[in-house]
Structures are given as structure tokens and as C-alpha cells.
CSV table of C-alpha atoms in Angstrom, one decimal:
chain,number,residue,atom,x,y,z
A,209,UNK,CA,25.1,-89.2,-100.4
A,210,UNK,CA,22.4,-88.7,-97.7
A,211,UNK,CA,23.6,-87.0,-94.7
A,212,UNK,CA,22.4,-85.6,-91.3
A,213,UNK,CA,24.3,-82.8,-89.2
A,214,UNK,CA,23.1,-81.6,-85.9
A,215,UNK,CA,24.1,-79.6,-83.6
A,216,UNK,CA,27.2,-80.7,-81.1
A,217,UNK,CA,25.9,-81.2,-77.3
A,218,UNK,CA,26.3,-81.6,-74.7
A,219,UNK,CA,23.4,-79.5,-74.0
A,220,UNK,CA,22.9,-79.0,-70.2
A,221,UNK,CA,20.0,-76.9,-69.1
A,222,UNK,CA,17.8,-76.2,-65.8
A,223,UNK,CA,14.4,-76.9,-65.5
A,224,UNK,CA,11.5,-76.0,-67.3
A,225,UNK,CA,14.1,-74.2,-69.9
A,226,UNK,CA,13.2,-74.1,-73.7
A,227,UNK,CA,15.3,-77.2,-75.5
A,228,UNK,CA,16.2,-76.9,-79.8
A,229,UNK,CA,18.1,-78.5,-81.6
A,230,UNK,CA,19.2,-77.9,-84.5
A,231,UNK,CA,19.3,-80.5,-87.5
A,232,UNK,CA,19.5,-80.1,-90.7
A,233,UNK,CA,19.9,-82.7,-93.9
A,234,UNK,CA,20.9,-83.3,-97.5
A,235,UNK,CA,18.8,-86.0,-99.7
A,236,UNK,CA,18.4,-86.7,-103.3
A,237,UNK,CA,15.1,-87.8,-102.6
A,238,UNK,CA,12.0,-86.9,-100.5
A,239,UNK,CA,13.0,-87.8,-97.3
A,240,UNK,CA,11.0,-88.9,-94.2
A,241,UNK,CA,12.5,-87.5,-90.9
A,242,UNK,CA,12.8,-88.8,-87.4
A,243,UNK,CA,13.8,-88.1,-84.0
A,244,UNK,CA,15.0,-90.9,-81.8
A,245,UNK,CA,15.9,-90.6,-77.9
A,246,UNK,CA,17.8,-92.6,-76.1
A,247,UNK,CA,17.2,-93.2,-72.5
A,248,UNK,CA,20.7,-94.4,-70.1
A,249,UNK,CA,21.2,-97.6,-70.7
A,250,UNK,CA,18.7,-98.2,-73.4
A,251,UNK,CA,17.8,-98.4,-77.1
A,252,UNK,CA,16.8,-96.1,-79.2
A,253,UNK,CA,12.8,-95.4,-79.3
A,254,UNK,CA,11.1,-93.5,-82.1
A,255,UNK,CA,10.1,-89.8,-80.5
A,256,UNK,CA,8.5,-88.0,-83.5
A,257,UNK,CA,8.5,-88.0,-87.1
A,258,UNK,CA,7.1,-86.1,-90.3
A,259,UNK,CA,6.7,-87.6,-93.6
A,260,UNK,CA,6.6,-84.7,-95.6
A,261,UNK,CA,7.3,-80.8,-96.2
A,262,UNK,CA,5.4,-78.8,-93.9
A,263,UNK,CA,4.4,-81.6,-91.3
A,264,UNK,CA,4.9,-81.4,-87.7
A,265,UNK,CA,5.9,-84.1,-85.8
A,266,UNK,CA,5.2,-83.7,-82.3
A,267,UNK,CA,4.9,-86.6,-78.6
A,268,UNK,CA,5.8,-85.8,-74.8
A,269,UNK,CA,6.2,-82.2,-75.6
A,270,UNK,CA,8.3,-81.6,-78.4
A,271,UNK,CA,7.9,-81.1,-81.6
A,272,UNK,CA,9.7,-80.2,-85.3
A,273,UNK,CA,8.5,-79.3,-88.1
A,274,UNK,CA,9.7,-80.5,-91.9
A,275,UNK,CA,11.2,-77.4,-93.6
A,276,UNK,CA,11.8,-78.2,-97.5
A,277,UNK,CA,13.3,-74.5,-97.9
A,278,UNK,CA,16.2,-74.9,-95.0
A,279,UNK,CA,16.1,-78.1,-95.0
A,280,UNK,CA,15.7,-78.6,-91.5
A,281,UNK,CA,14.0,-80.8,-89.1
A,282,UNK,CA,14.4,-78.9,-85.4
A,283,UNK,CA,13.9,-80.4,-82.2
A,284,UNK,CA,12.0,-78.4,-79.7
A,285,UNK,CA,10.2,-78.5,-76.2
A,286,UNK,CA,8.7,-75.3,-74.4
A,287,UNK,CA,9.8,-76.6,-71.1
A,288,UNK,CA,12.2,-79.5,-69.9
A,289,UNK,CA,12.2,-81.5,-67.4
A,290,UNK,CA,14.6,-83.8,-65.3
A,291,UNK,CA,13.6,-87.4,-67.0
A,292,UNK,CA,13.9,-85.5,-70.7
A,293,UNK,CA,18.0,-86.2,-70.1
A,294,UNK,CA,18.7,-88.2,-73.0
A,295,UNK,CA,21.0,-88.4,-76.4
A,296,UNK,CA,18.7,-87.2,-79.0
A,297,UNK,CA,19.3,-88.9,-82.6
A,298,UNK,CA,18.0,-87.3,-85.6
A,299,UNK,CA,17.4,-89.2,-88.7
A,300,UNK,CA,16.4,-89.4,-92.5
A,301,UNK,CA,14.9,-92.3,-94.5
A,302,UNK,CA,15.1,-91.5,-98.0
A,303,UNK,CA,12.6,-93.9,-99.5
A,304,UNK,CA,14.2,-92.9,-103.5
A,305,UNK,CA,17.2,-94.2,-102.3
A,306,UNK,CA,18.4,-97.7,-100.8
A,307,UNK,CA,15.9,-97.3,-97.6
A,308,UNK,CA,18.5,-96.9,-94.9
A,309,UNK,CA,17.8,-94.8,-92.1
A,310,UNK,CA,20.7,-92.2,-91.8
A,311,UNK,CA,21.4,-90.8,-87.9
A,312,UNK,CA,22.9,-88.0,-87.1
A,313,UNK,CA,25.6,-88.1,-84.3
A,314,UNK,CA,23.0,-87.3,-81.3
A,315,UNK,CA,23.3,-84.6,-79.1
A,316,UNK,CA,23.2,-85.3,-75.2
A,317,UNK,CA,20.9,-83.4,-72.8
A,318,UNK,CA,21.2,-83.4,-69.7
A,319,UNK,CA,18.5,-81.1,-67.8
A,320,UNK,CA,19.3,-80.4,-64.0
A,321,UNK,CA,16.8,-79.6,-61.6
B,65,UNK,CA,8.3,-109.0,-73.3
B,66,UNK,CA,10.4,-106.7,-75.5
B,67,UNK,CA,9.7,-106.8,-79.3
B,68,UNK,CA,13.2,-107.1,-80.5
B,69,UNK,CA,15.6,-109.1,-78.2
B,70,UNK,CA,19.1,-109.0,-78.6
B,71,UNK,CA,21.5,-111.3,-76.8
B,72,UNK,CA,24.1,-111.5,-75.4
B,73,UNK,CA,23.7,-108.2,-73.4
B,74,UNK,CA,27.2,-108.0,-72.7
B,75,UNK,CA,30.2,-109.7,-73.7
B,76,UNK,CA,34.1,-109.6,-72.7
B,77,UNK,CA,36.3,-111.8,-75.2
B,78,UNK,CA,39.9,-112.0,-76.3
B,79,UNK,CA,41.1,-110.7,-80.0
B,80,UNK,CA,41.1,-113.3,-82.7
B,81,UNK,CA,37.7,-114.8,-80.9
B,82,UNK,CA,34.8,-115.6,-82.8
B,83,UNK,CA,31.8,-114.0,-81.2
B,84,UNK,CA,28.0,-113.7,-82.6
B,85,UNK,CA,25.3,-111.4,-81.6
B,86,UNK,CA,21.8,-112.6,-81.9
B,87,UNK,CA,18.4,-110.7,-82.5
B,88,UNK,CA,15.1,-112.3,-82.1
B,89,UNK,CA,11.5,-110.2,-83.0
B,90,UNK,CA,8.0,-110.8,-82.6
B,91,UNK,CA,6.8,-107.6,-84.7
B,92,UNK,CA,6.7,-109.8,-88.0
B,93,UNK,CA,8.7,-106.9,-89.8
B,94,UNK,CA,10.7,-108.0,-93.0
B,95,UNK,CA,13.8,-105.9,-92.9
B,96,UNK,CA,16.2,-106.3,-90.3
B,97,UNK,CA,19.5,-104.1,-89.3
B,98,UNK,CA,22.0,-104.5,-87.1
B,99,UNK,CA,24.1,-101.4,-86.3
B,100,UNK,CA,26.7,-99.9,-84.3
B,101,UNK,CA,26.9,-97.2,-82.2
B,102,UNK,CA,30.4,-95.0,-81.0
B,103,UNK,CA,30.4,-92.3,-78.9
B,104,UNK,CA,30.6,-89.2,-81.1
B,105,UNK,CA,29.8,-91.3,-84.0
B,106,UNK,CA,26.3,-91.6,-83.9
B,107,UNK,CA,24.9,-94.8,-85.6
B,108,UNK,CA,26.4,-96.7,-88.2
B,109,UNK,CA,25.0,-99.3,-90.4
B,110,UNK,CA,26.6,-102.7,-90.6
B,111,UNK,CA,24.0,-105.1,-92.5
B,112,UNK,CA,20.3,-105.1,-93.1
B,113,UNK,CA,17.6,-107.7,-94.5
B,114,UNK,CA,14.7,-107.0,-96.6
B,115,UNK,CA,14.1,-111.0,-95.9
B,116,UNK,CA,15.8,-114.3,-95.7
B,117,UNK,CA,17.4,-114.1,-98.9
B,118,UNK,CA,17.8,-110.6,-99.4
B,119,UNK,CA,21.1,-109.4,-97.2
B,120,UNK,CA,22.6,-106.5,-97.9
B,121,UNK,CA,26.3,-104.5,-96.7
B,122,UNK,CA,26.4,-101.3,-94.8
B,123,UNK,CA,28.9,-99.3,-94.6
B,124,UNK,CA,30.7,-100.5,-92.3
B,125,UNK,CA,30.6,-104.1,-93.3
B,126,UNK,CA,34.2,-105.1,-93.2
B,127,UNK,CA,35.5,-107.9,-90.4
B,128,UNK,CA,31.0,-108.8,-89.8
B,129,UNK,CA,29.0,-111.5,-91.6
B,130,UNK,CA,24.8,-111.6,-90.7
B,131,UNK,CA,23.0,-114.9,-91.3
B,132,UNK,CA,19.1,-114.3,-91.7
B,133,UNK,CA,17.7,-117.3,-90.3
B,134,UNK,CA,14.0,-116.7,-90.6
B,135,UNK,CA,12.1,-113.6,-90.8
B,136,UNK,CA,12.1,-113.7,-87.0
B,137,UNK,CA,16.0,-114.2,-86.8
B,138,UNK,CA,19.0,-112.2,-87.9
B,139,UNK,CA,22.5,-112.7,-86.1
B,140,UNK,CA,25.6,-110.7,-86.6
B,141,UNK,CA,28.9,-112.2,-86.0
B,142,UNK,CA,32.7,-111.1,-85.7
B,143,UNK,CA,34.9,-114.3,-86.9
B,144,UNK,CA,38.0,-112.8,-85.5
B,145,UNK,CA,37.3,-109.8,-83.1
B,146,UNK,CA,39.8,-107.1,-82.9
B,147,UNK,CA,39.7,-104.2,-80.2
B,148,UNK,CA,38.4,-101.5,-82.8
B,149,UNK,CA,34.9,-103.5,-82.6
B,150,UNK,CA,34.5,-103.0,-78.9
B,151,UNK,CA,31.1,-101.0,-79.3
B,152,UNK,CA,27.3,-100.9,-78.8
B,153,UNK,CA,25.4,-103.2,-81.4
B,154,UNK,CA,22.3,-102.5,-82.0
B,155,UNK,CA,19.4,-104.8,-84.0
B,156,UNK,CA,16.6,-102.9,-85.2
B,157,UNK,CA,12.8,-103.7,-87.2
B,158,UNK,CA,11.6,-101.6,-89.9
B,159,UNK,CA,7.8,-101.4,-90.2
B,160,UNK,CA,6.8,-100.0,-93.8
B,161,UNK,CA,6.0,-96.2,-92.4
B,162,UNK,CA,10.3,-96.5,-92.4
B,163,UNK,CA,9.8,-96.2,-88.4
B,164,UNK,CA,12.7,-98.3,-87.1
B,165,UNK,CA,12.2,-100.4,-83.8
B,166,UNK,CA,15.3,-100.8,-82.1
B,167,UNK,CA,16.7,-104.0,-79.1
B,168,UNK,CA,18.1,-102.9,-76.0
B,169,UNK,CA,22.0,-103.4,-77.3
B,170,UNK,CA,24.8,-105.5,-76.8
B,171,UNK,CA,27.8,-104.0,-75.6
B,172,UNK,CA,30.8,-105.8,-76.6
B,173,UNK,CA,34.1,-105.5,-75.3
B,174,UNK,CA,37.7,-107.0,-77.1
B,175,UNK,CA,40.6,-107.2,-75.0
């Protein structure tokens, strides 16, 4: 079945450091992929997403782009900040399939100043 | 106003209590999910609605039944709540891009 592994946190980094993280997926289908972050104490919020190969996703700095050959879907910012400490969830929807939305286990930043 | 409105927020009860989680949204989405999230276990889906008579199991079903009330309402409930279902729930919307919209959880706690 569909599946999403990324990478283990927790991921603690300083300031204005460069953030990836590393996701990659199976699918029988032609998957759309996602990135969701969730805030302390709230739900998860859509942060980017690409609907096919070769699209980047990219909002608030970070951005991943949909590699068909690796089949990956990396996170990444240039340059954290403090209020980026967050469990990051990454996520396929494979539309040939039943239409759930499979997560990954998040990974939890946490991004000192 | 959020979009998708779960309540209670959070709840303590007893095992062998009957508890139900409801979810309320304003988006005018179809599908529906309610799922659960466990630390190191990322999310995991327990039902979902295409529409009011179109409910389908997760996997992770077992010990929940949902009841789709209208396309605005789809509540979740544990007839007899055991300790292992001490978690976050989480509803969700699903617009047709597949982007999910999620409520602000319930955390339930069985003693």
C-alpha cells in the first residue's frame, strides 16, 4: 500500500540555520504531495504542496520539489527562525487509489535563538 | 470563527464510558475524516465521508462508529472507551485539490 517515511526528529537547530527534511514515498498511483505543520497546541494547516513531477511547492520560506525519479518530496528553508518550531507532517494523496491522505510520522523542530 | 469546529476540546472519562466527539464545518466540503494522532505515530485514519450516506472504515476503525448527520456534521464516538484510545482526534475537510482542512483537536483522556 501507499506509504510515507520521513526522516526521525527531533531536529533542533539555531537561528537562521538551513532546515531539510527528508521524505520520501511509495504509490501505485500518481500521487499529490503535501506538507503540513503543526503549531503547539494546534491542528494541522496545509504548508505546501505539488500536484505533480517536477512541481515546486513553496509558502513562508520553504519549499520541495516533487521528484518522480527518487521519489521524494524534501522539506527545505534557507534560514529558520524561532516561530518555525513545529512538527512537520508530510503526506500523499493518491487520487488512483481510495483518496486517503497518507502522513508520515512528523518530524519535530525546534529552532533556538 | 474557525472553519471546522470540533468539540469537546478536552475530555477525562472512565473506561467502559460512552463518549462522542463532534465536528461541525462551514467550508461546504463533502468528505469528512476524523483521525487520530499518537506521538511517534503520526496520523491515523479512523473513518471518512464522501457524504451523508457514503461512510467508509479507516484503518483503524475497530472500538469507533461515525454518524454523518448532514454534510455540515460528522461525529465520531467510542461506545465503551478503553485507555489505548486516550489520544488526539482530529476532524478534517477535504476540498477537491485533495488539500485537507483540519479542527483544532480533541484530546481525550480514559482513565
Amino acid at each position: 500500500g501507499d506509504s510515507v517515511t520521513q526522516m526521525e526528529g527531533p531536529v533542533t537547530l539555531s537561528e537562521e540555520a538551513f532546515l531539510t527534511i527528508n521524505c520520501t514515498y511509495t504509490a501505485t498511483g500518481y500521487p499529490s504531495l503535501f506538507w503540513y505543520v503543526q503549531y503547539p497546541g494546534e491542528g494541522l494547516q496545509l504548508l505546501l504542496k505539488a500536484t505533480k513531477a517536477d512541481d515546486k511547492g513553496s509558502n513562508k520560506g520553504f519549499e520541495a520539489t516533487y521528484r518522480k525519479e527518487t521519489t521524494s518530496f524534501h522539506l527545505e528553508k534557507g534560514s529558520v527562525q524561532v516561530s518555525d518550531s513545529a512538527v512537520y507532517f508530510c503526506a500523499l494523496s493518491d487520487w488512483g487509489g481510495s483518496e486517503k491522505l497518507v502522513f508520515g510520522k512528523g518530524t519535530k523542530l525546534t529552532v533556538n535563538p | 470563527d474557525a472553519d471546522v469546529t470540533q468539540t469537546p476540546r478536552n475530555r477525562i472519562t472512565k473506561t467502559g464510558k460512552r463518549i462522542m466527539l463532534e465536528c461541525s464545518q462551514t467550508k461546504g466540503h463533502d468528505r469528512m475524516y476524523w483521525y487520530r494522532q499518537d506521538p511517534g505515530l503520526g496520523l491515523r485514519l479512523i473513518y471518512y465521508s464522501f457524504d451523508v450516506k457514503d461512510i467508509n472504515k479507516g484503518e483503524i476503525s475497530d472500538g469507533y462508529s461515525v454518524s454523518r448527520q448532514a454534510q455540515a456534521k460528522f461525529s465520531l464516538s467510542l461506545e465503551s472507551a478503553i485507555p489505548n484510545q486516550t489520544a488526539l482526534y482530529f476532524c478534517a475537510t477535504k476540498d477537491r485539490t485533495g488539500e485537507l482542512f483540519f479542527g483544532e483537536g480533541s484530546r481525550l483522556t480514559v482513565l
